[in-house]
Structures are given as C-alpha cells and as structure tokens.
Amino acid sequence: MTAIKHTLNRDVFLPNDERLIGFVHVTKVGRKKKTSFLCAALSTETPVQARIYQVKKADKTEAYKKKVTWLLRDLKVVDGKSSSKETAEFDLHFEKVYKWVASSVNDKETFISCLWKLSQRYLIQKPDFLNVPRHLLEEVSRPTGSVQTTQQEDDIVTMEDDYQALTPKEENDLDQLMSECKIAISNAELFAEQLSKQLSVLDGANIHSIMGSEDQVLNLMRLLDDGIRSAEKIEDKLDFYDSILQNVKDQMEVMKEKDALINTRNKNHQLLLEELDNLVNHLDLDTRHLKALQDGDLSTPTGICECTTAASVLQRCLNADIHPALNQMAAVEEQQRKFTRFSDKFGKRLAYHLNNLFIQQGNVLGETLSRQAPDFKLPQHHSAHRDLTPYAELMLWLKNSDFDCFTELSKVYTQNLSKLYNKEIQDFLDMAKQKLGSKPDKNKLGVGVGLSAQARSGSSTSLNRKMSGSIQSLNSDNISMHGSNIDLAMRHLFDQIIDKILSELEPVCLSEQDFCVRFFHLAGETSVGKEIRQDEESDDIWKPLQPASPPVERHMNEEVRRMMGELFPNLEPELEAFVSYADRLDGFNSMYMLVRMSQHVNNAQDAGSFLSLMFASCLVKIKRNFDKFISNQIRAIQDFKVSKKSRCGIIAFVHNFEEFANQAESIFKGSDRHTHLDKSYKALVAVIYEQIARVANESQKTPKEVVMMENFHHMYSTLSTLKIPCLEADRKEAKQIYQDNLTSYTLNLLGRPLEKLHVFFEGVQNRVATGVKPEEVGFQLAFSKQELRKVIKEYPVKEVKKGLDGIYKKTHKDLCEEENLVQVVWFSMQDEFIKQVKHYEDLINQCYPDSGITLEFKVEDVLSFFSEIAQNH
C-alpha cells in the first residue's frame, strides 16, 4: 500500500501542486470488477484547498488518472453504515449519494478518519459523520496562523507511514559502498558487522574531534541559546498577532455568511415584489372596461369595439397564468369571483342581443325575397354577413367562456337561416324546371341563357328525346327528330341552365361557409382566422365577405360540414330531384350534367368541403343515370326487329350512331370524363357489330353480304370521320369486314354470266391439279378442243354484254342509294372479271397450245362493256 501511495502521489498529485493525504482502495456497490481509489489531497498553494478524487488506472497506458473531483466543502454526509458492526461499505453524500465498498475495514476507517481531520481543520460548515465509531472522531484544533498551518499540515503528513525514497546521490553512495566490499552480497551478516565496526570508529573520531573543539562548541551553544530566546520572543508576538487575526477571520466568516443571507432575503423580496406586481397587473380590470361590459352599446360600431376589447381583457384576467399557491389567497379568489360574475352577466346580455339579431335578419331577408321580382339567380347574403362580422371576436369570447350558450346561438342561427335557404333554393330550382318545360321560340332557336346555341349546332344532334312517354334510341327510324333544331336548342338551353345552377350554388355555399368558419370560429387558428384579423384591422370592416382566393387553403372539419348540413338540409335532395327530372326529360341530359358536375367537382378549392362532398354525391347519381342511358341504348339495339317486307339498307342504329357520337363528342370535348364516354363507345360498337351480323342473317330481302358490306362500310366511314382513338381497332375491323364481304359478293355475282365457260375451265384446272400434264388435257373427251370451241361459241360478244348488264341491274337492285356503293362494287367486279378472263386465256395457252382457239371477246371489249353499262345507268 505504501508503494501505491507513493506512486499516486508522484504521478497524479505532485505535478498538480497537491499532496496526497489519505486514500482507500474501493469498488462501487454491485460492481466488484471495476476498482478505483478514493484520494484525499491538499493543495500546496495558499489558500489551502482540500479535495476528494476518484482515481482509476487507464485501460491502455496503465497510468493513473483522475476521473471525478469533489471539493471537500461540498461533502454533506459521511455514512459509515454501522458504528458497532464491522463493514467495508460506506456512503459519501455530495450532490447525490455515492455508495462504495472498501478493500478492508481498516482502510475504510483510516480514510474516514482522514476525512474527519481534514474537515475539522479546513471547513467552516462541516459534513455530518453518521454511523462512524467514536474513536475515529478525534478532536482536532483549527490552524491559527501560517506557521501553525504548516505545523498542522506536517501533523497530517505524519499520519502517513515514515517511508521516504532514496535520493539519487544516496543510491550512488550505497552502490559504491557495496562495490568496495565483496562480501556485501554473499554474507550480509559479516558485511553488517563490518559496517558497525567502521561506524564505531567514525563515531569515536567524531567525539574526539568535538572534544577538541569544546570552546567553539560552547560559543555555538551560547549563540544558539540567544537565537532560541529571540525566536521565542518573535514566536510570542506572532502568536499574539495570529490570535488577533484568528478573531478577525472568524468575524469575517460570520459576516460573509450574514451577507449571503441578506442577499438571499433581498432577492426573495425582489421576486415577491415582482410576483405581486405581475399578479396585480393580471387581475386588474380598468373601470372603462367594466363600464363597457355592463352598459356598452352592442348595436353601434364603437360600442361593439369597446365591448370586444373589454371582453378580451376580462378573458385574459380570468385565464391569467398565476402560481397555484397564489390562487389560494383570499384577495385572488374574491377577484376571480368578481370577474366570473361580470363574465356571466355580459355573456347573457351578448347572447340575448345576438339571438334577437339572428331572428331579425332571417325575417328581413325573407321579406326582401318576397318583395323582389322573380329572377333566375340565387340571392346573396352579403349584407347579413357584413352586419354580423363585427361580432366575430365576441362570438369567439363567448365560445371560450360559455360554450353551451355559444352552441344555442349557433342553433338559432342555423334554424332561422335554413328556412330561408330552403325556400330560395326550392324557388330557384322550380324556376329552372319551368324554363326547361317551356319550348323555345322557333325564330330564336340560336339564343340560349346568355350563350349562342350555334357554337355546337354543326355537330350536335338529338338522340334520346322522350316524347309522350316513349323512349327514342339508336334504332329509331325518325331521323328528323334526332336532328331537329328544337331538340338542339332545348339541349343547349339545359346545358346553360345546369351550368347556371351550379355556378349560382357554389358562391352562395362558399360565402356562407366562409362566414360560418370566421364568425363561429369552426376551423381554429387557420388561414381563415388570419383573414378575420386582417379584415378587422383594415379601415373598412363593413365590406362583404368574399370567397377566399384559390391560394388560400381552407381547413375543413366535421364541425363545419355539420353546420353547413344544418343550414342547407334540403340542398342535396332538391338537387338530386332536379337531376332525376332532367334525366326523365331527356336521357341526353345526363351527359351534360356529367360534364358540368365533373368540372365543378374538379375545380373545387377544398375536396373535403360540404359543397364538394354534396356535388360528388350528385355526380355518382348522374354517372349511374348515364350508365343507365347507355344500357337502354344497348338494349334497344339488341331488340331491333328486322323488316320482312322491305330491303335492309343502312340499319337505323348504324345510321344513328354517327349522330350519337357527334353529339357526345361535342358535349365531352375537353372534359376529363371522356374515359367514361370511351367505355360507352366500346360497349355500343361491340353491340352494333354483333347486331349487324344478326340482322344480315335474318334479312330476307337483301343478301347477307350486302347488309354486312354496306353497314360496315358506313361504320368505317363514321369512325374514320370521328377519329376517336379508343375505336381505332374497331375502325380497322370494320374496314376488313367490309372488304371481305365486298369480295364475297363480287365473286358470287360473277359466276353467272359465263357459267358454262367457268365450269369448263374449272374442270380443266382440276385435271391439271390431279397430275395431268397441261398439254395432255385436250386429249380427254370431256375437255377436247371441240368441246372448248362449243363452249366458247355460246358466249359471243353480244351475250357477254347482255350478261354484264344483268349483273349491273342486280347489283343496283341489291344496294341502297344512301351508301352509294354501286360504282365501288361495279369496279370491283370489273377487276375480278378481267382477272378471270386473263385466267381463261392463260389456261387455253397452256392446255391447248397451237390450236388457234381464242375467246369471242378480248379484255379491251370487257373494259368498254363495263364503261358503257356504267354510263348508261
């Protein structure tokens, strides 16, 4: 332990001008593996500072380092755990409790004793030593001066062991001595005896030398005695001065403690004064505010402003941030009760005034509406909102102070205004129905509600008009009714009316919603709340509330939607009833409503607002009506009946699809709902293609190929004109079906005018196909040259021309004039006929070479026949 103490003192404390007084080897309670040293040390500089250190050995360098430092004066309690039972545990109480376990009980007691002596000598406010044996707590006197301080410090140092390390000079002398004596290592006893003899000889020599200089010694002794007496006199004076300074020091320490107490008291007095000033400021309500709360005029702008300011100050007093202990003061409790009485009285007076104001405004607006002439627009309530806006801050005060009264006022407002809004909206929609029910003047078909109907008259046609309770669909034969100017005007009129309805509803609802959010403070501290303060701080607080600009974000919640639902309880049912009425009036109206309603839903500034949700609900119903309208068209196409008495021609639903598509494209132009129309196109075209094939199979007056060819040609022309991207594949399919049926019809007709010649060469071709050489075919009896000449003679030029003329007449009879495919079919037949003639000539050259047999007519004759017949007809 001595070596460790020497190492700690040399490596840790001496470099820092400190001396190690005592130490103990410890571990923390519960952590036996982590060991360290608790060291008590004194500074070598004045004033002397006593400290306690926790010293640990570094992991890498194996050197001792200070980990934690405490001042001895910060030590509050030393707990030895037990004064009777031996235990190595002890606690040191600084800013928190540190629990230690010493390596042994003796080391613990030695360290505690060291702490006791240091605290007794160098501390004024000494720590408490609990559960410590009494023999460890010895009386220790305080130092009285610099000299005594040094002596006391020396006394403390004497507590250490008398271990002193050899100086380098002493080590060298010892090495030299041991080198001179060879037996120093092999025989230590003989070496020690020899040293003793030498020491005795040296002592005798010293005594003889001293005895020889006796006079000098006596003189030296007298000088020493004089010096001692002088030192004693000086020491007595120093003791006297030290006693005086010690009293002064004690008095200064007492004064220092008293000064600290005085400063603490003055600081507490200052804090108390500030707290009382703050309390008075928070609970002080000016008499002019009290007067405004009691007698302020709530019907004038000045009175409203004064009452608003007074209510705000009163609310601040009621909600003052006061320490809970101060709330128990009788004066504070009395003042709070006084403020509560003022708040209750003013709240009742304000609620009574606003209740009468709400009822009065509802009656005034209703009377104004009844006196005004009917006009196709919804009345605006800007004047009512303007009159109520100055009360917005008072409503916020009422909401915070008396929520029940605030809720009742909200109900009064919604009950009075909902009746007015219900009547206004019902009258507005009834007027719209009246406009739709009246037929427009034929001389003014191009004039609508503020918009010319000519903008779409070029491509718009009528499709599904319900006349006298009957539904017109794509298979209607009354083409004139589909494209009548009256229907066009009525549909454009409806488009303008539905747009007018939505455009009128939106500002009214948004204006009322903004007012409710601001006036009833439904959205909390949002951008809308900031607008209220800006409006109030502006010069003109009476300006009407306008809908917020698009960049302003409205924070909507369930409370806002609930209040809007109470203000407009019949808006959604009335609007859905109008949608149903318009759909019954004309199925095409569902398209107009789908486009217009989608525009308003997509352009809504807040997707969660009451109006947006209501429009979205109506949009779902409109989409269902549109799907039902398309389903009715599909069902009508499937129910088409084939006429047994007349030729087929262009089927009604094929002809009317072009009108339907033009009208639909005009309505959905630029709309984001075009995808719904594309799905309807796909369904309609698929059914049309399917039903064309059915009608072609069931037609008795017109060949199947002609029905397929004409109707698919019409569909191809229609889809090519419309250029609808989603129907590009259907357009190509229509073209392919048309070309296939054109080829089939042409081949069927061309087999008749040269039928025997066709049969003969078909037999020749079959013989060649079975393996007979072409030049050997003529040697067979059925296909001899004589038989060939016989067949050719039956088809002279005149007979061929006659047969072609018959084919043209048959073609003209089968095809309808509307599609104008006669010339197309005739030119197709010309190409096919010439191809057959050339084929016959090739077979003659192959199978009957050098026979000189040729047809009675040539290709040039055939071309002239076709041209002449086409010109004659």
Short mmCIF file of C-alpha atoms in Angstrom, two decimals, residues 378-676:
data_model
loop_
_atom_site.label_atom_id
_atom_site.label_comp_id
_atom_site.label_asym_id
_atom_site.label_seq_id
_atom_site.Cartn_x
_atom_site.Cartn_y
_atom_site.Cartn_z
CA LEU A 378 -79.85 32.84 -56.02
CA PRO A 379 -79.94 35.82 -53.63
CA GLN A 380 -76.67 36.74 -51.93
CA HIS A 381 -76.49 37.36 -48.16
CA HIS A 382 -73.53 39.73 -48.18
CA SER A 383 -75.45 42.39 -46.26
CA ALA A 384 -76.33 39.98 -43.44
CA HIS A 385 -72.76 38.74 -43.25
CA ARG A 386 -71.50 42.34 -43.25
CA ASP A 387 -73.74 43.25 -40.32
CA LEU A 388 -72.69 40.21 -38.28
CA THR A 389 -68.95 40.32 -38.98
CA PRO A 390 -68.13 42.89 -36.20
CA TYR A 391 -69.44 40.37 -33.64
CA ALA A 392 -66.96 37.66 -34.69
CA GLU A 393 -64.46 38.30 -31.89
CA LEU A 394 -67.27 38.45 -29.33
CA MET A 395 -68.50 35.07 -30.59
CA LEU A 396 -65.01 33.68 -30.04
CA TRP A 397 -65.03 35.11 -26.50
CA LEU A 398 -68.45 33.57 -25.89
CA LYS A 399 -67.24 30.21 -27.26
CA ASN A 400 -64.34 30.20 -24.79
CA SER A 401 -66.28 31.47 -21.80
CA ASP A 402 -69.72 29.84 -22.17
CA PHE A 403 -69.74 27.05 -24.74
CA ASP A 404 -73.33 25.99 -24.01
CA CYS A 405 -74.63 29.48 -24.74
CA PHE A 406 -72.47 29.59 -27.89
CA THR A 407 -73.98 26.28 -29.05
CA GLU A 408 -77.53 27.54 -28.51
CA LEU A 409 -76.78 30.69 -30.54
CA SER A 410 -75.40 28.52 -33.36
CA LYS A 411 -78.64 26.53 -33.39
CA VAL A 412 -80.70 29.72 -33.52
CA TYR A 413 -78.68 30.95 -36.50
CA THR A 414 -78.95 27.66 -38.42
CA GLN A 415 -82.69 27.28 -37.71
CA ASN A 416 -83.53 30.77 -38.96
CA LEU A 417 -81.24 30.72 -42.00
CA SER A 418 -82.04 27.12 -43.05
CA LYS A 419 -85.70 28.00 -43.66
CA LEU A 420 -84.67 30.94 -45.83
CA TYR A 421 -82.11 28.93 -47.81
CA ASN A 422 -84.59 26.09 -48.34
CA LYS A 423 -87.14 28.47 -49.86
CA GLU A 424 -84.56 30.26 -52.01
CA ILE A 425 -83.11 27.02 -53.42
CA GLN A 426 -86.53 25.47 -53.99
CA ASP A 427 -87.77 28.54 -55.87
CA PHE A 428 -84.52 28.68 -57.87
CA LEU A 429 -84.76 25.04 -58.99
CA ASP A 430 -88.51 25.34 -59.70
CA MET A 431 -87.75 28.27 -61.99
CA ALA A 432 -85.11 26.13 -63.75
CA LYS A 433 -87.70 23.37 -64.28
CA GLN A 434 -90.13 25.90 -65.71
CA LYS A 435 -87.52 27.09 -68.20
CA LEU A 436 -86.87 23.51 -69.27
CA GLY A 437 -90.59 22.75 -69.54
CA SER A 438 -91.28 25.63 -71.98
CA LYS A 439 -90.40 25.12 -75.67
CA PRO A 440 -88.20 27.80 -77.25
CA ASP A 441 -89.44 30.09 -80.00
CA LYS A 442 -88.55 28.74 -83.46
CA ASN A 443 -87.44 32.18 -84.53
CA LYS A 444 -84.96 32.27 -81.61
CA LEU A 445 -83.56 28.78 -81.71
CA GLY A 446 -80.00 30.08 -81.66
CA VAL A 447 -80.48 32.09 -78.42
CA GLY A 448 -79.93 30.49 -75.01
CA VAL A 449 -79.42 31.76 -71.48
CA GLY A 450 -76.54 34.06 -72.22
CA LEU A 451 -74.87 31.69 -74.76
CA SER A 452 -75.42 31.17 -78.50
CA ALA A 453 -76.53 27.70 -79.48
CA GLN A 454 -74.80 27.99 -82.85
CA ALA A 455 -71.48 27.10 -81.20
CA ARG A 456 -72.36 23.41 -81.39
CA SER A 457 -75.20 23.19 -83.92
CA GLY A 458 -72.85 21.95 -86.65
CA SER A 459 -72.06 18.65 -84.96
CA SER A 460 -74.78 18.27 -82.33
CA THR A 461 -77.76 16.02 -83.00
CA SER A 462 -80.62 14.74 -80.90
CA LEU A 463 -80.68 11.13 -79.86
CA ASN A 464 -82.83 10.05 -76.97
CA ARG A 465 -85.74 12.50 -76.71
CA LYS A 466 -88.64 11.24 -74.61
CA MET A 467 -91.80 12.37 -76.34
CA SER A 468 -95.18 11.49 -74.85
CA GLY A 469 -93.59 8.99 -72.51
CA SER A 470 -91.84 6.94 -75.26
CA ILE A 471 -88.07 6.49 -75.36
CA GLN A 472 -86.20 7.14 -78.60
CA SER A 473 -82.99 5.18 -79.01
CA LEU A 474 -80.30 4.45 -81.59
CA ASN A 475 -82.62 2.21 -83.60
CA SER A 476 -85.25 4.95 -84.03
CA ASP A 477 -86.26 5.47 -87.66
CA ASN A 478 -87.34 9.07 -87.12
CA ILE A 479 -84.04 10.65 -88.19
CA SER A 480 -85.50 14.12 -88.49
CA MET A 481 -86.46 14.12 -84.84
CA HIS A 482 -82.88 13.22 -83.81
CA GLY A 483 -81.52 16.27 -85.58
CA SER A 484 -84.30 18.80 -85.11
CA ASN A 485 -83.37 22.36 -84.28
CA ILE A 486 -85.86 22.37 -81.40
CA ASP A 487 -84.07 19.45 -79.72
CA LEU A 488 -80.71 21.14 -80.23
CA ALA A 489 -81.96 24.36 -78.70
CA MET A 490 -83.52 22.57 -75.73
CA ARG A 491 -80.33 20.66 -75.01
CA HIS A 492 -78.17 23.74 -75.25
CA LEU A 493 -80.67 25.51 -73.02
CA PHE A 494 -80.37 22.70 -70.49
CA ASP A 495 -76.56 22.85 -70.65
CA GLN A 496 -76.66 26.55 -69.83
CA ILE A 497 -79.25 26.06 -67.09
CA ILE A 498 -77.32 23.29 -65.30
CA ASP A 499 -74.16 25.39 -65.52
CA LYS A 500 -76.11 28.37 -64.18
CA ILE A 501 -77.46 26.30 -61.28
CA LEU A 502 -74.05 25.03 -60.25
CA SER A 503 -72.43 28.43 -60.74
CA GLU A 504 -75.08 30.07 -58.53
CA LEU A 505 -74.93 27.41 -55.80
CA GLU A 506 -71.15 27.48 -55.47
CA PRO A 507 -70.62 31.15 -54.45
CA VAL A 508 -73.64 31.10 -52.13
CA CYS A 509 -72.48 27.98 -50.30
CA LEU A 510 -68.83 29.03 -50.18
CA SER A 511 -69.74 32.52 -48.97
CA GLU A 512 -71.92 31.09 -46.20
CA GLN A 513 -69.25 28.52 -45.34
CA ASP A 514 -66.54 31.17 -45.11
CA PHE A 515 -68.78 33.32 -42.94
CA CYS A 516 -69.59 30.42 -40.59
CA VAL A 517 -65.89 29.49 -40.29
CA ARG A 518 -64.99 33.07 -39.48
CA PHE A 519 -67.97 34.04 -37.36
CA PHE A 520 -68.34 30.82 -35.37
CA HIS A 521 -64.58 30.05 -35.38
CA LEU A 522 -65.11 26.47 -36.51
CA ALA A 523 -61.69 25.89 -38.09
CA GLY A 524 -59.47 27.09 -35.28
CA GLU A 525 -56.37 29.21 -35.91
CA THR A 526 -56.07 28.77 -39.69
CA SER A 527 -55.54 30.97 -42.67
CA VAL A 528 -59.19 31.88 -42.42
CA GLY A 529 -58.66 33.13 -38.89
CA LYS A 530 -55.83 35.31 -40.16
CA GLU A 531 -58.17 36.79 -42.75
CA ILE A 532 -60.56 37.78 -39.97
CA ARG A 533 -57.89 39.77 -38.19
CA GLN A 534 -56.79 41.40 -41.43
CA ASP A 535 -60.39 42.40 -42.17
CA GLU A 536 -60.83 43.80 -38.67
CA GLU A 537 -57.59 45.73 -38.78
CA SER A 538 -58.47 47.28 -42.14
CA ASP A 539 -60.28 50.62 -42.38
CA ASP A 540 -63.49 49.12 -43.79
CA ILE A 541 -64.67 46.29 -41.59
CA TRP A 542 -68.13 46.51 -43.12
CA LYS A 543 -67.14 45.18 -46.54
CA PRO A 544 -68.93 41.93 -47.53
CA LEU A 545 -67.19 38.64 -47.02
CA GLN A 546 -65.99 37.36 -50.39
CA PRO A 547 -64.93 33.77 -51.05
CA ALA A 548 -61.26 33.34 -50.31
CA SER A 549 -58.85 33.35 -53.24
CA PRO A 550 -57.73 29.98 -54.64
CA PRO A 551 -54.27 30.05 -52.98
CA VAL A 552 -55.91 30.33 -49.53
CA GLU A 553 -56.20 26.87 -48.06
CA ARG A 554 -59.42 26.21 -46.13
CA HIS A 555 -59.12 23.84 -43.23
CA MET A 556 -62.39 21.93 -43.13
CA ASN A 557 -63.54 19.53 -40.46
CA GLU A 558 -66.61 17.64 -39.41
CA GLU A 559 -67.94 20.58 -37.40
CA VAL A 560 -68.01 22.83 -40.47
CA ARG A 561 -69.74 20.19 -42.60
CA ARG A 562 -72.25 19.53 -39.83
CA MET A 563 -73.19 23.20 -39.59
CA MET A 564 -73.43 23.55 -43.39
CA GLY A 565 -75.66 20.50 -43.45
CA GLU A 566 -77.95 22.15 -40.90
CA LEU A 567 -78.03 25.37 -42.97
CA PHE A 568 -78.74 23.52 -46.24
CA PRO A 569 -80.69 20.41 -45.18
CA ASN A 570 -82.67 20.15 -48.44
CA LEU A 571 -79.96 21.17 -50.90
CA GLU A 572 -78.83 17.67 -51.81
CA PRO A 573 -82.38 16.17 -52.05
CA GLU A 574 -83.53 19.12 -54.17
CA LEU A 575 -80.52 18.87 -56.47
CA GLU A 576 -80.95 15.09 -56.83
CA ALA A 577 -84.64 15.63 -57.61
CA PHE A 578 -83.67 18.09 -60.35
CA VAL A 579 -81.17 15.57 -61.74
CA SER A 580 -83.88 12.91 -61.87
CA TYR A 581 -86.29 15.37 -63.52
CA ALA A 582 -83.72 16.32 -66.17
CA ASP A 583 -82.93 12.66 -66.84
CA ARG A 584 -86.62 11.87 -67.31
CA LEU A 585 -86.96 14.85 -69.62
CA ASP A 586 -84.13 13.74 -71.91
CA GLY A 587 -81.62 10.96 -71.35
CA PHE A 588 -79.03 13.02 -73.18
CA ASN A 589 -79.12 15.50 -70.28
CA SER A 590 -77.14 13.00 -68.18
CA MET A 591 -74.15 13.69 -70.45
CA TYR A 592 -74.40 17.44 -69.96
CA MET A 593 -74.77 17.00 -66.20
CA LEU A 594 -71.86 14.56 -66.02
CA VAL A 595 -69.53 17.03 -67.74
CA ARG A 596 -70.68 20.13 -65.87
CA MET A 597 -70.76 18.48 -62.44
CA SER A 598 -67.31 16.98 -63.01
CA GLN A 599 -65.93 20.42 -63.85
CA HIS A 600 -67.26 21.91 -60.62
CA VAL A 601 -66.06 18.97 -58.51
CA ASN A 602 -62.56 19.09 -60.02
CA ASN A 603 -62.33 22.88 -59.68
CA ALA A 604 -63.36 22.81 -56.03
CA GLN A 605 -60.78 24.52 -53.81
CA ASP A 606 -61.31 22.08 -50.96
CA ALA A 607 -62.22 18.48 -51.73
CA GLY A 608 -63.45 17.98 -48.15
CA SER A 609 -65.89 20.91 -48.04
CA PHE A 610 -69.64 20.49 -47.70
CA LEU A 611 -70.32 21.65 -51.26
CA SER A 612 -67.66 19.38 -52.78
CA LEU A 613 -68.98 16.32 -50.96
CA MET A 614 -72.55 17.18 -51.95
CA PHE A 615 -71.56 17.69 -55.61
CA ALA A 616 -69.60 14.42 -55.52
CA SER A 617 -72.68 12.57 -54.21
CA CYS A 618 -74.82 14.02 -57.02
CA LEU A 619 -72.07 13.15 -59.51
CA VAL A 620 -72.36 9.49 -58.50
CA LYS A 621 -76.10 9.58 -59.21
CA ILE A 622 -75.51 11.34 -62.54
CA LYS A 623 -72.93 8.70 -63.51
CA ARG A 624 -75.46 5.99 -62.74
CA ASN A 625 -78.05 7.76 -64.91
CA PHE A 626 -75.51 7.98 -67.74
CA ASP A 627 -74.72 4.26 -67.42
CA LYS A 628 -78.45 3.54 -67.43
CA PHE A 629 -78.86 5.69 -70.54
CA ILE A 630 -76.12 3.72 -72.35
CA SER A 631 -77.65 0.43 -71.15
CA ASN A 632 -81.02 1.48 -72.60
CA GLN A 633 -79.36 2.23 -75.95
CA ILE A 634 -77.65 -1.18 -75.94
CA ARG A 635 -80.89 -2.94 -75.04
CA ALA A 636 -82.77 -1.05 -77.78
CA ILE A 637 -80.14 -2.10 -80.35
CA GLN A 638 -80.44 -5.71 -79.25
CA ASP A 639 -84.26 -5.52 -79.56
CA PHE A 640 -84.14 -4.25 -83.16
CA LYS A 641 -86.69 -6.06 -85.37
CA VAL A 642 -85.78 -6.98 -88.99
CA SER A 643 -88.36 -5.94 -91.58
CA LYS A 644 -89.62 -8.81 -93.72
CA LYS A 645 -91.24 -6.63 -96.39
CA SER A 646 -88.57 -4.08 -97.28
CA ARG A 647 -84.88 -4.19 -98.12
CA CYS A 648 -82.49 -3.67 -95.28
CA GLY A 649 -80.08 -0.90 -96.40
CA ILE A 650 -78.31 1.04 -93.63
CA ILE A 651 -79.72 -0.17 -90.32
CA ALA A 652 -81.26 2.57 -88.16
CA PHE A 653 -78.90 2.10 -85.17
CA VAL A 654 -75.88 2.15 -87.50
CA HIS A 655 -77.03 5.39 -89.09
CA ASN A 656 -77.88 6.99 -85.75
CA PHE A 657 -74.58 6.03 -84.12
CA GLU A 658 -72.89 8.75 -86.11
CA GLU A 659 -75.38 11.29 -84.80
CA PHE A 660 -74.93 9.99 -81.26
CA ALA A 661 -71.12 10.13 -81.46
CA ASN A 662 -71.09 13.67 -82.88
CA GLN A 663 -73.38 14.88 -80.13
CA ALA A 664 -71.39 13.09 -77.42
CA GLU A 665 -68.04 14.38 -78.71
CA SER A 666 -69.41 17.91 -78.73
CA ILE A 667 -70.55 17.55 -75.11
CA PHE A 668 -67.40 15.84 -73.77
CA LYS A 669 -64.92 18.00 -75.67
CA GLY A 670 -62.12 18.94 -73.27
CA SER A 671 -63.70 17.07 -70.35
CA ASP A 672 -61.72 14.76 -68.08
CA ARG A 673 -64.73 12.41 -68.08
CA HIS A 674 -64.05 11.32 -71.67
CA THR A 675 -62.86 7.95 -70.36
CA HIS A 676 -66.47 7.13 -69.35
#
